[in-house]
Amino acid sequence: MRKSVLLVLTFIMLASVALAGCGSSKDAKPSEGTKDTGTTDTQQTTQEKKADPVTLLWYTIGGPQKDQDKVLTEVNKYLQEKINVKLDMKVIDWGDYSQKMQVIAASGEPFDIAFTSSWAFNYVEGARKGYFLELDDLINQHGQGIKEVLNPAFLEGSKVNGHNYAIPTNKELPAQAVWRFNKNLVDKYKLDITKATTLESLAPMLKAVKEGEPDVYPIPSNIGMYLPFDFALEGIPVGVSMNTTDFKMVNIWESAEAKQVFKTMREYYQAGYLPPDVATKQGNDFEKTGKWLVDKQHTVPFADIQWSDSMKYPIVSTPMHEPLVFNWSVTGSMQAISSKTKYPQQAMEFLNLLNTDKYLRNLINNGIEGVHYKRLTEDTYEPIPDSGYSMPSFTLGNMFLLDKLKADPADKWEQYKKFNDSAKNAPLLGFQFDPTNVMTEIANVKNAVDEFGPSFNTGSVDPEKMLPKAIEKLKAQGIDKIIAEAQRQLDAWRASK
Amino acid sequence: MEHRTAVDPHPQANKHAAKKLRNIHHLSPFWNAIAHLGIGLFSLACVYPFLFVVVLSFTDETALAKNGYSIIPEKWSVDAYTYLFKTGDQLLRSYGVTLFITVVGTLLTLIIVSLYAYAISRSYFHFRGFFSFVAFFTMLFGGGLVPSYIVVTQVLHLKDTMWALILPMCVSAFSILIMRTFFKTMVPDAIIESGKIDGAGEFRVFLYLVLPISLPGLATIGLFAALGYWNDWFNALLYIDDARLLPLQSLLMKVETNIQFILQNAGLAGAGDRTDMVRTLPAETTRMAMVVLATVPIIFAYPFFQRYFVQGLTIGAVKE
């Protein structure tokens, strides 16, 4: 009897000790891999006169890096001196980010700064749900530098209900679709790619390549055709025409432009210009094999150089339309401050620094000189492969402060500025559709679009026969209700301007 | 069809039978062959994809890029493995984490579930009905993702600890239900009476009399729990930011979801952004090598454990 009671008691003791031990180990995290923990300690003693530094928790997207702690130590040294702030930076994987942040924000767990965008941890949704702090006054008080460096269209275009809830990254502002060509084949068949404007104009080139290279499918994948419309919502064919004057929301699949595109794609598919299984094909293996002629991409200045660089063979491109600023291109990469933060001022000061301070921006992006990269000249560098630190540059802050790679042209960022300045606004820029009232319809219509869209876009089915059926299905799923709702909101938005 | 004697499974029983007819309970040789063929093809279909992954992991990256996937690569290479062993302490670490949470978690599950189930299986326990209700209520109604998240992170403060991978899964109402039924039906009251008469207290009865004859039940619960811990990746997705605490399945899951995500969203981000994204991923052969290293040890360990699995799962059937 006594023995068994003792047994149970010891077990309970052990369990509680283990639990307590694990619980408290969070505060006293052993900073592995940082040899210079001592320096931060001594720094703190010298800075005792100063107030204790504030620690900001920052979630951002990317691949977690091995030397994260090493770089963060350097960053914190610098930040403490500058604005008396320490950073706790957590990099969450691409695929996990949205789900994780949704849960964190919905549960009210504290964080200070987080990456948000039109494609991961949706910005407009987050702002509407009250996850993010409204930044209008904060920018004016502590983010003056941001205002100076950012193209004003960024802040203007990313407003939700008339307020800013995140700091956009200074990168390419507009989107411009291009026909992207495999130059090896272009040269071999002496094609004139300047003639590539419309989808129809590609016909002679596709024909020449297919005849010369029977085993090549000139259009390698579902390239998602460019249609001259500004979509009210990602993935739903509801929007207004690019050169609209009356701002009328339409069902895009019913438009003459869409019908024409589907018809042409059907002709190309039947001529064997696309792989037979293209509608369900995933991935971009063709980039590796080089067995393709043309696809559609969005460009940035010197994109051809980048593409050629990553594919190891030359790429050229021809624009389909002038650069246009869309809602989704303005909100392509942003950093928001949590509405629950205790330190809004420090968070904004840090974001200001991230967008204006060249040293800090490059340190967070490329790591430590000599460890993670070699410096070539004053503003060019060469990354050391497999060094354990390499962050995606477009997610963090002002890109124009970044050092350039060897292959980059000297006027890279000037060209970006020019590209941004040359942009025209898409008709719906600044209008954020609120889907709350038509959630069910949107889900249903999305399913129908996913069912038919790839087949039409790739010409796998005959649009003459199938398109009326598809449109009927969209109507049955309630697309007209979505159109009416979008129209109502759009009219209200235009009246308020 | 000729009459052949099939192999007899019980030779000692038929030692004296001079001439033996074919056992009528056996399949005829023809159908037996068909069945074997069918099962064989099916097994091959199961093994083939994995074999493919193994081959790909030993393929040269540039050959892979040039020719796409093939079961007989143009050029073999062990680059992926050398790269992984150079940089891959993460894989070993994740192995350790997974083993730890599987062992500790399974033990914890067994202790808690058996104690709970034994208590509510005794008819003289006064609060039996209440505690049964508490357990079974959770089978019908769950709080959902966000409330569970709040409990784990803000009430228990388990974020970024091993316990976040163990505690959320360590009690399952279903296991309690199985165990309770097991104790009720398989442990005769007479045994407990006899212990009481000899002066044993509740704990001694439970430890020395009840548990030893409940091993089949415990094995079943333990097996389910162990598989659950081994395969769990979702808790890690929610609660673990620190790569040092990442279990194996999560690591593999991350690689997969990242690739999916980048392929799906390539059109949304700008041109430079995509190269940026892809740069942060491991190469194709490296990913395959990761899968191989993560699964092979388990595949080799499985045959040794299989008999215990079978024994544990035949609970409730008649055994002598």
mmCIF file of N, CA and C in Angstrom, chain A residues 204-281:
data_model
loop_
_atom_site.group_PDB
_atom_site.id
_atom_site.type_symbol
_atom_site.label_atom_id
_atom_site.label_comp_id
_atom_site.label_asym_id
_atom_site.label_seq_id
_atom_site.Cartn_x
_atom_site.Cartn_y
_atom_site.Cartn_z
ATOM 1 N N PRO A 204 1.621 32.233 -86.489
ATOM 2 C CA PRO A 204 2.699 31.801 -87.394
ATOM 3 C C PRO A 204 3.927 31.280 -86.654
ATOM 4 N N MET A 205 4.243 31.866 -85.489
ATOM 5 C CA MET A 205 5.431 31.424 -84.742
ATOM 6 C C MET A 205 5.225 30.010 -84.207
ATOM 7 N N LEU A 206 4.021 29.794 -83.631
ATOM 8 C CA LEU A 206 3.729 28.473 -83.084
ATOM 9 C C LEU A 206 3.836 27.420 -84.179
ATOM 10 N N LYS A 207 3.293 27.802 -85.335
ATOM 11 C CA LYS A 207 3.273 26.872 -86.463
ATOM 12 C C LYS A 207 4.705 26.509 -86.878
ATOM 13 N N ALA A 208 5.554 27.532 -87.010
ATOM 14 C CA ALA A 208 6.926 27.300 -87.451
ATOM 15 C C ALA A 208 7.654 26.361 -86.494
ATOM 16 N N VAL A 209 7.487 26.601 -85.200
ATOM 17 C CA VAL A 209 8.199 25.787 -84.211
ATOM 18 C C VAL A 209 7.665 24.361 -84.196
ATOM 19 N N LYS A 210 6.338 24.230 -84.262
ATOM 20 C CA LYS A 210 5.743 22.891 -84.206
ATOM 21 C C LYS A 210 6.183 22.057 -85.414
ATOM 22 N N GLU A 211 6.286 22.700 -86.565
ATOM 23 C CA GLU A 211 6.697 21.962 -87.764
ATOM 24 C C GLU A 211 8.156 21.538 -87.671
ATOM 25 N N GLY A 212 8.973 22.425 -87.108
ATOM 26 C CA GLY A 212 10.403 22.127 -87.009
ATOM 27 C C GLY A 212 10.734 21.183 -85.859
ATOM 28 N N GLU A 213 9.996 21.276 -84.775
ATOM 29 C CA GLU A 213 10.285 20.452 -83.593
ATOM 30 C C GLU A 213 9.024 19.706 -83.187
ATOM 31 N N PRO A 214 8.735 18.567 -83.817
ATOM 32 C CA PRO A 214 7.467 17.881 -83.543
ATOM 33 C C PRO A 214 7.285 17.479 -82.077
ATOM 34 N N ASP A 215 8.413 17.263 -81.348
ATOM 35 C CA ASP A 215 8.239 16.800 -79.967
ATOM 36 C C ASP A 215 8.133 17.954 -78.964
ATOM 37 N N VAL A 216 8.109 19.189 -79.468
ATOM 38 C CA VAL A 216 7.977 20.339 -78.568
ATOM 39 C C VAL A 216 6.544 20.853 -78.622
ATOM 40 N N TYR A 217 5.966 21.100 -77.437
ATOM 41 C CA TYR A 217 4.687 21.811 -77.387
ATOM 42 C C TYR A 217 5.002 23.284 -77.166
ATOM 43 N N PRO A 218 4.810 24.130 -78.174
ATOM 44 C CA PRO A 218 5.249 25.530 -78.070
ATOM 45 C C PRO A 218 4.634 26.258 -76.866
ATOM 46 N N ILE A 219 3.342 25.988 -76.584
ATOM 47 C CA ILE A 219 2.750 26.542 -75.361
ATOM 48 C C ILE A 219 2.739 25.416 -74.338
ATOM 49 N N PRO A 220 3.568 25.507 -73.284
ATOM 50 C CA PRO A 220 3.834 24.328 -72.470
ATOM 51 C C PRO A 220 2.834 24.053 -71.349
ATOM 52 N N SER A 221 2.043 25.063 -70.969
ATOM 53 C CA SER A 221 1.208 24.873 -69.780
ATOM 54 C C SER A 221 -0.025 25.752 -69.875
ATOM 55 N N ASN A 222 -0.858 25.677 -68.839
ATOM 56 C CA ASN A 222 -2.019 26.563 -68.762
ATOM 57 C C ASN A 222 -1.507 27.948 -68.422
ATOM 58 N N ILE A 223 -1.442 28.811 -69.422
ATOM 59 C CA ILE A 223 -0.756 30.078 -69.191
ATOM 60 C C ILE A 223 -1.701 31.155 -68.675
ATOM 61 N N GLY A 224 -2.974 30.815 -68.412
ATOM 62 C CA GLY A 224 -3.879 31.788 -67.797
ATOM 63 C C GLY A 224 -3.955 33.077 -68.597
ATOM 64 N N MET A 225 -4.810 33.079 -69.602
ATOM 65 C CA MET A 225 -4.811 34.187 -70.554
ATOM 66 C C MET A 225 -5.050 35.551 -69.924
ATOM 67 N N TYR A 226 -4.387 36.548 -70.513
ATOM 68 C CA TYR A 226 -4.641 37.923 -70.092
ATOM 69 C C TYR A 226 -5.934 38.403 -70.742
ATOM 70 N N LEU A 227 -6.870 38.873 -69.914
ATOM 71 C CA LEU A 227 -8.103 39.453 -70.432
ATOM 72 C C LEU A 227 -8.154 40.910 -69.998
ATOM 73 N N PRO A 228 -8.563 41.821 -70.884
ATOM 74 C CA PRO A 228 -8.498 43.252 -70.553
ATOM 75 C C PRO A 228 -9.596 43.680 -69.585
ATOM 76 N N PHE A 229 -9.613 43.076 -68.413
ATOM 77 C CA PHE A 229 -10.606 43.427 -67.397
ATOM 78 C C PHE A 229 -9.913 43.611 -66.058
ATOM 79 N N ASP A 230 -10.538 44.430 -65.200
ATOM 80 C CA ASP A 230 -10.051 44.528 -63.832
ATOM 81 C C ASP A 230 -11.014 43.714 -62.971
ATOM 82 N N PHE A 231 -10.505 42.638 -62.400
ATOM 83 C CA PHE A 231 -11.360 41.723 -61.650
ATOM 84 C C PHE A 231 -11.689 42.283 -60.267
ATOM 85 N N ALA A 232 -12.954 42.113 -59.855
ATOM 86 C CA ALA A 232 -13.343 42.590 -58.537
ATOM 87 C C ALA A 232 -12.822 41.660 -57.459
ATOM 88 N N LEU A 233 -12.615 40.399 -57.818
ATOM 89 C CA LEU A 233 -12.209 39.401 -56.833
ATOM 90 C C LEU A 233 -11.328 38.366 -57.513
ATOM 91 N N GLU A 234 -10.305 37.940 -56.826
ATOM 92 C CA GLU A 234 -9.390 36.948 -57.379
ATOM 93 C C GLU A 234 -10.142 35.657 -57.727
ATOM 94 N N GLY A 235 -10.003 35.193 -58.965
ATOM 95 C CA GLY A 235 -10.526 33.877 -59.316
ATOM 96 C C GLY A 235 -12.000 33.812 -59.656
ATOM 97 N N ILE A 236 -12.683 34.961 -59.703
ATOM 98 C CA ILE A 236 -14.098 34.974 -60.077
ATOM 99 C C ILE A 236 -14.238 35.893 -61.282
ATOM 100 N N PRO A 237 -14.868 35.426 -62.374
ATOM 101 C CA PRO A 237 -14.921 36.265 -63.581
ATOM 102 C C PRO A 237 -15.936 37.406 -63.486
ATOM 103 N N VAL A 238 -15.741 38.272 -62.518
ATOM 104 C CA VAL A 238 -16.595 39.455 -62.377
ATOM 105 C C VAL A 238 -15.674 40.666 -62.344
ATOM 106 N N GLY A 239 -15.969 41.661 -63.189
ATOM 107 C CA GLY A 239 -15.105 42.828 -63.183
ATOM 108 C C GLY A 239 -15.568 43.866 -64.179
ATOM 109 N N VAL A 240 -14.747 44.918 -64.344
ATOM 110 C CA VAL A 240 -15.084 45.951 -65.316
ATOM 111 C C VAL A 240 -14.013 45.957 -66.403
ATOM 112 N N SER A 241 -14.410 46.417 -67.572
ATOM 113 C CA SER A 241 -13.472 46.469 -68.686
ATOM 114 C C SER A 241 -12.361 47.483 -68.385
ATOM 115 N N MET A 242 -11.152 47.230 -68.909
ATOM 116 C CA MET A 242 -10.006 48.087 -68.618
ATOM 117 C C MET A 242 -10.234 49.549 -69.027
ATOM 118 N N ASN A 243 -10.884 49.749 -70.185
ATOM 119 C CA ASN A 243 -11.100 51.133 -70.632
ATOM 120 C C ASN A 243 -12.547 51.546 -70.386
ATOM 121 N N THR A 244 -13.059 51.141 -69.235
ATOM 122 C CA THR A 244 -14.461 51.382 -68.940
ATOM 123 C C THR A 244 -14.713 52.874 -68.707
ATOM 124 N N THR A 245 -15.899 53.319 -69.098
ATOM 125 C CA THR A 245 -16.300 54.689 -68.788
ATOM 126 C C THR A 245 -17.515 54.691 -67.874
ATOM 127 N N ASP A 246 -18.316 53.624 -67.972
ATOM 128 C CA ASP A 246 -19.540 53.596 -67.165
ATOM 129 C C ASP A 246 -19.400 52.720 -65.918
ATOM 130 N N PHE A 247 -18.223 52.106 -65.699
ATOM 131 C CA PHE A 247 -17.969 51.280 -64.512
ATOM 132 C C PHE A 247 -19.068 50.252 -64.277
ATOM 133 N N LYS A 248 -19.331 49.474 -65.322
ATOM 134 C CA LYS A 248 -20.374 48.466 -65.201
ATOM 135 C C LYS A 248 -19.715 47.105 -64.964
ATOM 136 N N MET A 249 -20.111 46.437 -63.869
ATOM 137 C CA MET A 249 -19.611 45.090 -63.584
ATOM 138 C C MET A 249 -20.260 44.094 -64.540
ATOM 139 N N VAL A 250 -19.432 43.220 -65.126
ATOM 140 C CA VAL A 250 -19.990 42.244 -66.059
ATOM 141 C C VAL A 250 -19.486 40.844 -65.722
ATOM 142 N N ASN A 251 -20.168 39.860 -66.283
ATOM 143 C CA ASN A 251 -19.689 38.483 -66.235
ATOM 144 C C ASN A 251 -18.662 38.327 -67.357
ATOM 145 N N ILE A 252 -17.407 38.192 -66.995
ATOM 146 C CA ILE A 252 -16.333 38.276 -67.983
ATOM 147 C C ILE A 252 -16.397 37.128 -68.998
ATOM 148 N N TRP A 253 -16.883 35.968 -68.577
ATOM 149 C CA TRP A 253 -16.967 34.850 -69.505
ATOM 150 C C TRP A 253 -17.986 35.099 -70.618
ATOM 151 N N GLU A 254 -18.873 36.044 -70.383
ATOM 152 C CA GLU A 254 -19.849 36.353 -71.428
ATOM 153 C C GLU A 254 -19.322 37.402 -72.400
ATOM 154 N N SER A 255 -18.147 37.968 -72.117
ATOM 155 C CA SER A 255 -17.641 39.062 -72.953
ATOM 156 C C SER A 255 -17.100 38.528 -74.282
ATOM 157 N N ALA A 256 -17.105 39.403 -75.280
ATOM 158 C CA ALA A 256 -16.595 39.020 -76.601
ATOM 159 C C ALA A 256 -15.116 38.664 -76.521
ATOM 160 N N GLU A 257 -14.365 39.389 -75.673
ATOM 161 C CA GLU A 257 -12.913 39.155 -75.566
ATOM 162 C C GLU A 257 -12.626 37.733 -75.085
ATOM 163 N N ALA A 258 -13.363 37.321 -74.024
ATOM 164 C CA ALA A 258 -13.127 35.986 -73.486
ATOM 165 C C ALA A 258 -13.470 34.921 -74.520
ATOM 166 N N LYS A 259 -14.600 35.124 -75.202
ATOM 167 C CA LYS A 259 -15.015 34.139 -76.215
ATOM 168 C C LYS A 259 -13.938 33.992 -77.284
ATOM 169 N N GLN A 260 -13.396 35.134 -77.707
ATOM 170 C CA GLN A 260 -12.360 35.132 -78.741
ATOM 171 C C GLN A 260 -11.125 34.348 -78.261
ATOM 172 N N VAL A 261 -10.708 34.620 -77.007
ATOM 173 C CA VAL A 261 -9.530 33.939 -76.459
ATOM 174 C C VAL A 261 -9.762 32.440 -76.391
ATOM 175 N N PHE A 262 -10.933 32.035 -75.876
ATOM 176 C CA PHE A 262 -11.220 30.606 -75.760
ATOM 177 C C PHE A 262 -11.221 29.935 -77.128
ATOM 178 N N LYS A 263 -11.765 30.650 -78.120
ATOM 179 C CA LYS A 263 -11.853 30.092 -79.466
ATOM 180 C C LYS A 263 -10.441 29.882 -80.033
ATOM 181 N N THR A 264 -9.606 30.913 -79.890
ATOM 182 C CA THR A 264 -8.248 30.811 -80.420
ATOM 183 C C THR A 264 -7.468 29.692 -79.728
ATOM 184 N N MET A 265 -7.615 29.610 -78.405
ATOM 185 C CA MET A 265 -6.917 28.559 -77.669
ATOM 186 C C MET A 265 -7.363 27.182 -78.166
ATOM 187 N N ARG A 266 -8.655 27.066 -78.469
ATOM 188 C CA ARG A 266 -9.174 25.801 -78.976
ATOM 189 C C ARG A 266 -8.485 25.432 -80.297
ATOM 190 N N GLU A 267 -8.328 26.429 -81.143
ATOM 191 C CA GLU A 267 -7.650 26.177 -82.427
ATOM 192 C C GLU A 267 -6.208 25.717 -82.192
ATOM 193 N N TYR A 268 -5.541 26.393 -81.275
ATOM 194 C CA TYR A 268 -4.143 26.030 -80.990
ATOM 195 C C TYR A 268 -4.047 24.626 -80.413
ATOM 196 N N TYR A 269 -5.021 24.299 -79.529
ATOM 197 C CA TYR A 269 -5.000 22.986 -78.884
ATOM 198 C C TYR A 269 -5.160 21.889 -79.940
ATOM 199 N N GLN A 270 -6.103 22.145 -80.871
ATOM 200 C CA GLN A 270 -6.356 21.140 -81.896
ATOM 201 C C GLN A 270 -5.187 21.020 -82.864
ATOM 202 N N ALA A 271 -4.438 22.114 -83.028
ATOM 203 C CA ALA A 271 -3.273 22.057 -83.906
ATOM 204 C C ALA A 271 -2.084 21.388 -83.211
ATOM 205 N N GLY A 272 -2.257 21.033 -81.917
ATOM 206 C CA GLY A 272 -1.179 20.334 -81.204
ATOM 207 C C GLY A 272 -0.131 21.266 -80.628
ATOM 208 N N TYR A 273 -0.486 22.542 -80.448
ATOM 209 C CA TYR A 273 0.496 23.476 -79.880
ATOM 210 C C TYR A 273 0.607 23.360 -78.362
ATOM 211 N N LEU A 274 -0.375 22.677 -77.724
ATOM 212 C CA LEU A 274 -0.325 22.488 -76.279
ATOM 213 C C LEU A 274 -0.303 20.995 -75.971
ATOM 214 N N PRO A 275 0.276 20.598 -74.818
ATOM 215 C CA PRO A 275 0.247 19.179 -74.449
ATOM 216 C C PRO A 275 -1.190 18.717 -74.255
ATOM 217 N N PRO A 276 -1.489 17.452 -74.607
ATOM 218 C CA PRO A 276 -2.870 16.970 -74.516
ATOM 219 C C PRO A 276 -3.436 17.056 -73.091
ATOM 220 N N ASP A 277 -2.564 16.852 -72.069
ATOM 221 C CA ASP A 277 -3.082 16.838 -70.690
ATOM 222 C C ASP A 277 -2.896 18.188 -70.001
ATOM 223 N N VAL A 278 -2.814 19.255 -70.807
ATOM 224 C CA VAL A 278 -2.407 20.557 -70.272
ATOM 225 C C VAL A 278 -3.368 21.089 -69.198
ATOM 226 N N ALA A 279 -4.649 20.737 -69.285
ATOM 227 C CA ALA A 279 -5.618 21.314 -68.357
ATOM 228 C C ALA A 279 -5.359 20.888 -66.921
ATOM 229 N N THR A 280 -4.809 19.690 -66.760
ATOM 230 C CA THR A 280 -4.596 19.189 -65.402
ATOM 231 C C THR A 280 -3.129 19.186 -65.018
ATOM 232 N N LYS A 281 -2.279 19.617 -65.936
ATOM 233 C CA LYS A 281 -0.840 19.561 -65.701
ATOM 234 C C LYS A 281 -0.431 20.589 -64.650
#
